[in-house]
C-alpha positions as a LaTeX table, in Angstrom:
\begin{tabular}{lrrr}
\hline
Residue & $x$ (\AA) & $y$ (\AA) & $z$ (\AA) \\
\hline
Asp1 & 2.56 & $-21.00$ & 9.80 \\
Asn2 & 4.13 & $-17.33$ & 10.04 \\
Ser3 & 5.30 & $-17.58$ & 6.23 \\
Ala4 & 4.66 & $-14.62$ & 4.24 \\
Ser5 & 2.78 & $-14.35$ & 1.01 \\
Leu6 & 3.17 & $-12.04$ & $-1.72$ \\
Leu7 & 0.18 & $-11.32$ & $-3.90$ \\
Glu8 & 0.55 & $-9.04$ & $-7.12$ \\
Ala9 & $-2.49$ & $-7.17$ & $-8.82$ \\
Ser10 & $-2.15$ & $-6.04$ & $-12.55$ \\
Ser11 & $-5.38$ & $-3.28$ & $-11.95$ \\
Gly12 & $-6.42$ & $-1.17$ & $-9.31$ \\
Thr13 & $-9.85$ & $-3.02$ & $-9.43$ \\
Asp14 & $-7.88$ & $-6.29$ & $-8.58$ \\
Val15 & $-6.26$ & $-4.80$ & $-5.97$ \\
Val16 & $-9.34$ & $-3.90$ & $-3.98$ \\
Asp17 & $-10.62$ & $-7.31$ & $-4.62$ \\
Leu18 & $-7.56$ & $-8.78$ & $-3.55$ \\
Tyr19 & $-7.54$ & $-6.89$ & $-0.35$ \\
Lys20 & $-11.09$ & $-7.79$ & 0.54 \\
Lys21 & $-10.37$ & $-11.50$ & $-0.31$ \\
His22 & $-6.72$ & $-11.54$ & 1.75 \\
Asn23 & $-6.98$ & $-8.64$ & 4.17 \\
Pro24 & $-3.05$ & $-8.21$ & 3.74 \\
Ser25 & $-0.70$ & $-6.99$ & 6.44 \\
Met26 & 0.47 & $-4.49$ & 3.98 \\
Val27 & 0.04 & $-2.98$ & 0.71 \\
Phe28 & 2.40 & $-1.07$ & $-1.51$ \\
Leu29 & 0.30 & 0.77 & $-4.12$ \\
Asp30 & 1.14 & 2.75 & $-7.22$ \\
Ile31 & $-0.56$ & 5.84 & $-8.05$ \\
His32 & $-0.53$ & 5.21 & $-11.70$ \\
Met33 & $-2.05$ & 1.97 & $-12.71$ \\
Pro34 & $-4.74$ & 0.48 & $-15.34$ \\
Gly35 & $-8.39$ & 0.55 & $-13.98$ \\
Met36 & $-8.71$ & 2.70 & $-10.92$ \\
Asp37 & $-5.65$ & 4.94 & $-9.89$ \\
Gly38 & $-4.02$ & 4.51 & $-6.60$ \\
Lys39 & $-5.60$ & 7.58 & $-4.76$ \\
Thr40 & $-8.95$ & 5.98 & $-5.42$ \\
Val41 & $-7.82$ & 2.42 & $-4.49$ \\
Leu42 & $-6.30$ & 3.94 & $-1.25$ \\
Lys43 & $-9.96$ & 5.39 & $-0.41$ \\
Glu44 & $-11.76$ & 2.20 & $-1.34$ \\
Ile45 & $-9.01$ & $-0.10$ & 0.94 \\
Leu46 & $-9.55$ & 2.26 & 3.53 \\
Gln47 & $-13.19$ & 1.85 & 3.40 \\
Val48 & $-12.94$ & $-1.81$ & 4.02 \\
Asp49 & $-10.20$ & $-1.52$ & 6.63 \\
Asn50 & $-9.45$ & 1.98 & 7.86 \\
Asn51 & $-6.42$ & 0.51 & 9.70 \\
Ala52 & $-4.84$ & $-0.73$ & 6.68 \\
Tyr53 & $-1.11$ & $-0.36$ & 6.05 \\
Val54 & $-0.74$ & 1.30 & 2.61 \\
Val55 & 2.37 & 2.74 & 1.46 \\
Met56 & 2.13 & 4.57 & $-2.10$ \\
Val57 & 4.95 & 3.88 & $-4.45$ \\
Ser58 & 5.26 & 6.28 & $-7.47$ \\
Ala59 & 7.83 & 8.11 & $-9.69$ \\
Asp60 & 5.25 & 10.80 & $-9.57$ \\
Ser61 & 6.52 & 11.90 & $-6.56$ \\
Thr62 & 5.37 & 15.66 & $-6.37$ \\
Lys63 & 4.59 & 17.22 & $-2.95$ \\
Val64 & 1.01 & 17.43 & $-3.88$ \\
Asn65 & 0.82 & 13.62 & $-4.30$ \\
Val66 & 2.65 & 12.84 & $-1.24$ \\
Glu67 & 0.70 & 15.23 & 1.08 \\
Glu68 & $-2.71$ & 14.26 & $-0.52$ \\
Thr69 & $-2.32$ & 10.30 & $-0.23$ \\
Gln70 & $-0.87$ & 10.83 & 3.35 \\
Tyr71 & $-3.81$ & 13.08 & 4.32 \\
Lys72 & $-5.84$ & 10.54 & 2.98 \\
Gly73 & $-4.63$ & 7.52 & 5.04 \\
Ala74 & $-1.40$ & 5.98 & 3.44 \\
Lys75 & 1.36 & 5.10 & 5.94 \\
Gly76 & 4.00 & 6.51 & 3.72 \\
Phe77 & 5.28 & 7.27 & $-0.01$ \\
Val78 & 8.15 & 5.90 & $-1.42$ \\
Ala79 & 9.48 & 7.37 & $-4.62$ \\
Lys80 & 10.82 & 5.43 & $-7.54$ \\
Pro81 & 13.26 & 4.54 & $-7.90$ \\
Phe82 & 13.58 & 3.09 & $-4.49$ \\
Ser83 & 16.15 & 1.18 & $-2.59$ \\
Lys84 & 15.64 & $-2.13$ & $-0.62$ \\
Asp85 & 16.33 & $-0.32$ & 2.48 \\
Thr86 & 13.55 & 2.00 & 2.04 \\
Ile87 & 11.22 & $-0.98$ & 1.64 \\
Val88 & 12.71 & $-2.75$ & 4.65 \\
Arg89 & 11.94 & 0.50 & 6.63 \\
His90 & 8.17 & 0.07 & 5.99 \\
Phe91 & 8.19 & $-3.43$ & 6.75 \\
Glu92 & 9.63 & $-2.76$ & 10.36 \\
Arg93 & 7.33 & $-0.10$ & 10.90 \\
Cys94 & 4.34 & $-2.08$ & 10.13 \\
Met95 & 3.20 & $-3.72$ & 13.20 \\
Arg96 & 0.80 & $-5.82$ & 11.25 \\
Ile97 & 3.48 & $-7.44$ & 9.41 \\
Arg98 & 4.40 & $-9.99$ & 11.99 \\
Ser99 & 1.28 & $-11.99$ & 11.19 \\
Ser100 & 0.77 & $-14.48$ & 8.34 \\
Lys101 & $-1.34$ & $-12.28$ & 6.35 \\
Pro102 & $-0.37$ & $-11.85$ & 2.78 \\
Ile103 & 1.21 & $-8.57$ & 1.21 \\
Ile104 & $-0.16$ & $-7.21$ & $-2.02$ \\
\hline
\end{tabular}
């Protein structure tokens, strides 16, 4: 079955738990969220899977946030508001997306 699943988390802690449980192909991760912030979640996910395809998404797209998250392992940064085309480009870049793993 090659159908994709989409998972949603309401807090940073939930994202880490879902990642460990489902090992998704791709994660779109906000910097600011309840519980654990996105920068910490990125670090936690990469400790679980150093090849994780994580794209940061935030209205707080300062140069510092973009550079820091990409330096720490994010595969990209999408500034809010974003277009459908921007998201599609990340799907096209992610070689892991062709599997049946879910997306958080």
